[in-house]
JSON list of C-alpha atoms in Angstrom, two decimals:
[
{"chain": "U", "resi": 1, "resn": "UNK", "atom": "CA", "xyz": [-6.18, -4.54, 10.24]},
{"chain": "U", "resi": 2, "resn": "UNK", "atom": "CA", "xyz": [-8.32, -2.08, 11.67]},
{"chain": "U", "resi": 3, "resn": "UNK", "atom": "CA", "xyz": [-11.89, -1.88, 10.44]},
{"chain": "U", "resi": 4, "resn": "UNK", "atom": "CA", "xyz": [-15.19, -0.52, 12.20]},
{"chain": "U", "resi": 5, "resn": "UNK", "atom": "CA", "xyz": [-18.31, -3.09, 11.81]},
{"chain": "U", "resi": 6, "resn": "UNK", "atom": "CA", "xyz": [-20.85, -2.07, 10.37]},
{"chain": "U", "resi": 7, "resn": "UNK", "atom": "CA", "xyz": [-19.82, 1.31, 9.22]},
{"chain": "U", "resi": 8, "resn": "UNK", "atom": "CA", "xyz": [-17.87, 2.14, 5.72]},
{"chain": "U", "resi": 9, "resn": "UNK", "atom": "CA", "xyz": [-14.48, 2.85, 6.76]},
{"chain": "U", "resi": 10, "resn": "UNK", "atom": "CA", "xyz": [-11.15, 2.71, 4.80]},
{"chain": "U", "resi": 11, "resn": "UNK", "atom": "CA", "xyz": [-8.78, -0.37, 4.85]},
{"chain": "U", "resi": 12, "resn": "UNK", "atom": "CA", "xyz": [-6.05, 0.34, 7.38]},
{"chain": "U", "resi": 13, "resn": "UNK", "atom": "CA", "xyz": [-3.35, -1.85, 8.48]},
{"chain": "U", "resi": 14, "resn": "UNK", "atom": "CA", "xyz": [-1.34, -1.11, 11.61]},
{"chain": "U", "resi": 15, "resn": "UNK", "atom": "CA", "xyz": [2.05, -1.59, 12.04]},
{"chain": "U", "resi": 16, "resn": "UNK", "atom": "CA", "xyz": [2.40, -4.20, 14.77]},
{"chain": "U", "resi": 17, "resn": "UNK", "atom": "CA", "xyz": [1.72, -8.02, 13.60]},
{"chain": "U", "resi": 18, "resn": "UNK", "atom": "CA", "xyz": [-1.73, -9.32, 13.56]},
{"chain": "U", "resi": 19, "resn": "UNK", "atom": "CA", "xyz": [-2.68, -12.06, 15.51]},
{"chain": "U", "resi": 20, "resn": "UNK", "atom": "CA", "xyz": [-4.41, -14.24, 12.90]},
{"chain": "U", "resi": 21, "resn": "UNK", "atom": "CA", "xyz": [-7.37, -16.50, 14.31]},
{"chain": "U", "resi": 22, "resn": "UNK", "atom": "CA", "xyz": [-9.80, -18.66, 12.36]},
{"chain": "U", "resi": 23, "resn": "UNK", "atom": "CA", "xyz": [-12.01, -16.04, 12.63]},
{"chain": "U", "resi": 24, "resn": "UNK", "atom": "CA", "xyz": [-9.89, -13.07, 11.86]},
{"chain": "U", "resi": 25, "resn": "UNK", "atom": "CA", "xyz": [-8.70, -15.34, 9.02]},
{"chain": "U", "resi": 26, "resn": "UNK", "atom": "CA", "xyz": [-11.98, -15.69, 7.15]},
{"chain": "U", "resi": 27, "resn": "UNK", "atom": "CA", "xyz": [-12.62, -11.99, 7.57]},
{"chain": "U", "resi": 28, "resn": "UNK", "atom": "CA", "xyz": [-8.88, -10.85, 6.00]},
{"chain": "U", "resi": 29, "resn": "UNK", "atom": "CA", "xyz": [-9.47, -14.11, 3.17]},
{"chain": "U", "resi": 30, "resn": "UNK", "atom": "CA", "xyz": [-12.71, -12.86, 2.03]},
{"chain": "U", "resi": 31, "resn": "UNK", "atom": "CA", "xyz": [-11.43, -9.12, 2.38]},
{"chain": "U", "resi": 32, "resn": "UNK", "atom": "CA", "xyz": [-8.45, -10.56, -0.24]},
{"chain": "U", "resi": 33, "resn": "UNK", "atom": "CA", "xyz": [-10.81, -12.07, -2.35]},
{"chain": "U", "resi": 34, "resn": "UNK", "atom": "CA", "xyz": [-13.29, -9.14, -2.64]},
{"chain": "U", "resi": 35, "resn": "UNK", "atom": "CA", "xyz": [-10.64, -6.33, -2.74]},
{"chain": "U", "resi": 36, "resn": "UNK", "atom": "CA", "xyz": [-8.82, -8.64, -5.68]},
{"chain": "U", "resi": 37, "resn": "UNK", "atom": "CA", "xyz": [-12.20, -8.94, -7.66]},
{"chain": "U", "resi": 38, "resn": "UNK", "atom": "CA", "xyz": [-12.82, -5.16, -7.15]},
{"chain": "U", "resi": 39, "resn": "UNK", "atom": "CA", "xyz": [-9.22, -4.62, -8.89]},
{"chain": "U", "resi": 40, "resn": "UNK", "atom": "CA", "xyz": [-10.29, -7.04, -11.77]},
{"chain": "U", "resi": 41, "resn": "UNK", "atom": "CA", "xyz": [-13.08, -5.33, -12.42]},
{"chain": "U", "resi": 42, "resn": "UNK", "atom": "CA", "xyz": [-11.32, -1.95, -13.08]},
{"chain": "U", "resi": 43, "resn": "UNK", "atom": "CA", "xyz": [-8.82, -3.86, -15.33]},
{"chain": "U", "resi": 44, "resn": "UNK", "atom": "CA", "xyz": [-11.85, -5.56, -16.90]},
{"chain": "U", "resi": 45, "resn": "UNK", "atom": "CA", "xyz": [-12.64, -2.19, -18.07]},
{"chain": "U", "resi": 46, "resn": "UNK", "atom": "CA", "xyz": [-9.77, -0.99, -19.55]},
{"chain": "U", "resi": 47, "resn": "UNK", "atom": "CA", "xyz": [-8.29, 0.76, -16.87]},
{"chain": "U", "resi": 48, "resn": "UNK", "atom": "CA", "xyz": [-5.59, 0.92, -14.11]},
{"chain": "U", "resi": 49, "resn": "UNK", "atom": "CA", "xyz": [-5.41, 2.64, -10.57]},
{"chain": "U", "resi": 50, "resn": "UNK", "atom": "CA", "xyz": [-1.84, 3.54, -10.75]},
{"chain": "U", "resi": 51, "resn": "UNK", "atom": "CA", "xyz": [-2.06, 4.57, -7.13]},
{"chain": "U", "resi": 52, "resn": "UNK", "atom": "CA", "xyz": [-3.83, 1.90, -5.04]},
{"chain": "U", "resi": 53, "resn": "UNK", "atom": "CA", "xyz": [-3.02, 1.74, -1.42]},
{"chain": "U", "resi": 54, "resn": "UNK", "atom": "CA", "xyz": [-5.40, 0.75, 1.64]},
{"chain": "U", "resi": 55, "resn": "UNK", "atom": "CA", "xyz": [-6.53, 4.11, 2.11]},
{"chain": "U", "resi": 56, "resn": "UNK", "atom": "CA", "xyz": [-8.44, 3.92, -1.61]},
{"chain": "U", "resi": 57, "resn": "UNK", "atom": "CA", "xyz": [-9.97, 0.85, -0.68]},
{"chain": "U", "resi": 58, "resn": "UNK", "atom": "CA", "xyz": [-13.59, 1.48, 1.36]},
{"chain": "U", "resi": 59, "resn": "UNK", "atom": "CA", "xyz": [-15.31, -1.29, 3.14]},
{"chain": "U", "resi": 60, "resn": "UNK", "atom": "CA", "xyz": [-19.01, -1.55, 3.40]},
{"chain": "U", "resi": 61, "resn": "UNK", "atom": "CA", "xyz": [-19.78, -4.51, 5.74]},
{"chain": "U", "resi": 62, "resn": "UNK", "atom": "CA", "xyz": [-23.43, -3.65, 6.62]},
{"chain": "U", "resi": 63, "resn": "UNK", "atom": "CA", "xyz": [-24.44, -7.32, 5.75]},
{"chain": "U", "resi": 64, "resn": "UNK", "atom": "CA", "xyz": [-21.50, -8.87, 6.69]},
{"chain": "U", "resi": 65, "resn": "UNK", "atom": "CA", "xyz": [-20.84, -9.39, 2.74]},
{"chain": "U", "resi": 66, "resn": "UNK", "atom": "CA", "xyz": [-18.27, -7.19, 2.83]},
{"chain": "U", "resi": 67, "resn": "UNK", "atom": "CA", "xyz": [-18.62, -5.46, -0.09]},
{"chain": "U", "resi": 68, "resn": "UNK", "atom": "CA", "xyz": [-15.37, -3.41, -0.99]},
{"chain": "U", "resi": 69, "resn": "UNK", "atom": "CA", "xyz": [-15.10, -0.44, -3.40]},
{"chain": "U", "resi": 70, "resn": "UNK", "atom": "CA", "xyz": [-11.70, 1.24, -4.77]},
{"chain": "U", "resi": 71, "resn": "UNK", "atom": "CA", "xyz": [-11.82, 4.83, -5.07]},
{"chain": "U", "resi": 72, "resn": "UNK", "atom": "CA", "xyz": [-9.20, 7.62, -5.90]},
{"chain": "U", "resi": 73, "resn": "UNK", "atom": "CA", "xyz": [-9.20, 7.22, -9.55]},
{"chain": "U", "resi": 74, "resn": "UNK", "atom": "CA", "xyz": [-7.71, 10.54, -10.21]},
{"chain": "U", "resi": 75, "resn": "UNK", "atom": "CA", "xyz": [-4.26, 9.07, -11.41]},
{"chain": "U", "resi": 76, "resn": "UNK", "atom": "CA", "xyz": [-6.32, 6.39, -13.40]},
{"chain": "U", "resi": 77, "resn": "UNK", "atom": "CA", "xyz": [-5.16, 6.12, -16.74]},
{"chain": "U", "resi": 78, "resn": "UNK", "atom": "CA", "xyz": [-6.70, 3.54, -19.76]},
{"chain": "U", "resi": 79, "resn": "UNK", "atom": "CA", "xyz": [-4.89, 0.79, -20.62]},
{"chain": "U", "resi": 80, "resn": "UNK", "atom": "CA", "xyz": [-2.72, 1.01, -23.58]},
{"chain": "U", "resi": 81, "resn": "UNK", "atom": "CA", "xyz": [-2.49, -2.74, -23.79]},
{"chain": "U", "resi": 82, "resn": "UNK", "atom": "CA", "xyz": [-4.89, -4.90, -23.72]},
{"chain": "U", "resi": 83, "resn": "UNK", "atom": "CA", "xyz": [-2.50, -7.87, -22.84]},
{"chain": "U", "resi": 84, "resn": "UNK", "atom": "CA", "xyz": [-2.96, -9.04, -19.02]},
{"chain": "U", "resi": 85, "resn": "UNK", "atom": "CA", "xyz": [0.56, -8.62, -18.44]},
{"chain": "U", "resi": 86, "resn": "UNK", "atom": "CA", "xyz": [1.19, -5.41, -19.19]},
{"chain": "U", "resi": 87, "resn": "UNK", "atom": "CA", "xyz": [3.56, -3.19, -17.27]},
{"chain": "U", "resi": 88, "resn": "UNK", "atom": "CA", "xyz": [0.65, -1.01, -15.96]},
{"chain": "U", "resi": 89, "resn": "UNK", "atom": "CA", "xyz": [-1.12, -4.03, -14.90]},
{"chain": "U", "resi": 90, "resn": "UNK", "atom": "CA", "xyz": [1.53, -5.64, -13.12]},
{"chain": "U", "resi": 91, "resn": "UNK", "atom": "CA", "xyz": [1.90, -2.32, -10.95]},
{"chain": "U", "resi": 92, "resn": "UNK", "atom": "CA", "xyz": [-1.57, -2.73, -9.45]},
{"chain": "U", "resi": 93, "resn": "UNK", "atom": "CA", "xyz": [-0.92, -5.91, -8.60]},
{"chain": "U", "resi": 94, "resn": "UNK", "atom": "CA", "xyz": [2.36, -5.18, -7.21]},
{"chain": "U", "resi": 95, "resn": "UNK", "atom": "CA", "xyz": [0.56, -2.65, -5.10]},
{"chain": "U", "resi": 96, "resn": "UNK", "atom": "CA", "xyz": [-2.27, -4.98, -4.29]},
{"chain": "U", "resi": 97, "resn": "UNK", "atom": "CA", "xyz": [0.39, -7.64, -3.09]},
{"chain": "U", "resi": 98, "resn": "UNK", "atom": "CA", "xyz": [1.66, -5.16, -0.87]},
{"chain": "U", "resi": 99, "resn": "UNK", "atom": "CA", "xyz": [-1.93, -4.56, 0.74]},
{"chain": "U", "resi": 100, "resn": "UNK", "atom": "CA", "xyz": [-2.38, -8.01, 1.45]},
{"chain": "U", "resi": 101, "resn": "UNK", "atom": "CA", "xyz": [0.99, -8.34, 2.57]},
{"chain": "U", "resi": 102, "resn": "UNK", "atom": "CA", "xyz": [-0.03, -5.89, 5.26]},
{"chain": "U", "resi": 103, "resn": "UNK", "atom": "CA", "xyz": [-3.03, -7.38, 6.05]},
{"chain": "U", "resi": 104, "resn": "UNK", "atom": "CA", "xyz": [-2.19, -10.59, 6.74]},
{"chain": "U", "resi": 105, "resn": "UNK", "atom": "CA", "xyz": [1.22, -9.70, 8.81]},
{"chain": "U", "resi": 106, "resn": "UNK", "atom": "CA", "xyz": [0.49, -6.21, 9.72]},
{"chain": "U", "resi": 107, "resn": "UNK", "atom": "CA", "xyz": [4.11, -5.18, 8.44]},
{"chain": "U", "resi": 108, "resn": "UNK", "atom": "CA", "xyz": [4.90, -3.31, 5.57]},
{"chain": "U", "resi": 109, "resn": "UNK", "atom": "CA", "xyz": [6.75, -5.76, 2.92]},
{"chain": "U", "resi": 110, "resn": "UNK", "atom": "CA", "xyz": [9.88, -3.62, 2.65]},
{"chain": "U", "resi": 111, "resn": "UNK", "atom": "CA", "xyz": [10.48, -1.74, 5.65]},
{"chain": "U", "resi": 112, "resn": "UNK", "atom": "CA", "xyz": [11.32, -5.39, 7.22]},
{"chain": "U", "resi": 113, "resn": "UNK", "atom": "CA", "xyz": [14.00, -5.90, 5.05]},
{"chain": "U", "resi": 114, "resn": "UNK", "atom": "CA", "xyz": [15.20, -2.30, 6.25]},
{"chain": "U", "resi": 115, "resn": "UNK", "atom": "CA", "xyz": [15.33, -3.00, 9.72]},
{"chain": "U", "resi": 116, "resn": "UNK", "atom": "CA", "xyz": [17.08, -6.39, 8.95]},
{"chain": "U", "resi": 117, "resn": "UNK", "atom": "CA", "xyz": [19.78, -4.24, 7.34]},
{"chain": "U", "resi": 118, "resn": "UNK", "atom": "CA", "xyz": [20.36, -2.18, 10.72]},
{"chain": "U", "resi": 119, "resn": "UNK", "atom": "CA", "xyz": [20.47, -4.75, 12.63]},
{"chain": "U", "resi": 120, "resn": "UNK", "atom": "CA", "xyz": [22.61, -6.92, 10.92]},
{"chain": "U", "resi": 121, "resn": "UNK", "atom": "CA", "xyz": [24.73, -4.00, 10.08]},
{"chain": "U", "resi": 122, "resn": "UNK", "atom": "CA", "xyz": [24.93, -4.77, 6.55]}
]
């Protein structure tokens, strides 16, 4: 997770596994919550990202709350149902899951299971 204090700066996640501490923990936990609740909110009004990745996610920690704001809604489209589980829904959240996969291992979700695959030959 790389992230410059007290500056807005995008959400990027490196490649190399994150040593998680207590603190580093609380930081990436109340990142979670706060980029989550930012995703609700669009939802909440009718309407999904359909591109979300960590470099549409900005982080303003100023004073230290962290605030975090989801931009890039050029490919945003309304919802055309209004039922939570809806297939355009579930897409954001797929995407979310693979941001906090990210930022809480520092790996991307899938390419592990591709480098498993060479290794093992299969």
């Amino acid at each position: 997770l790389n992230h410059k204090k007290g500056s807005s700066s995008s959400l990027t996640t490196s490649n190399h596994r994150v040593t998680i501490c207590e603190s580093n923990l609380k930081i990436i936990l109340q990142l979670a919550r706060n980029i989550s609740n930012a995703l609700d909110e669009i939802h909440s009004a009718g309407v999904t990202h359909n591109n979300l990745n960590s470099q549409k996610i900005i982080i303003d920690d100023k004073d230290d709350s962290m605030m975090v704001k989801i931009i890039g809604l050029g490919s945003a489209s309304l919802l055309t149902d209004k039922n939570e589980n809806s297939d355009e829904r579930k897409k954001d959240i797929q995407h979310l899951g693979v941001i906090l996969f990210k930022m809480f291992t520092g790996q991307d979700p899938f390419r592990r299971n591709r480098d498993l695959d060479l290794t093992s030959g299969e």
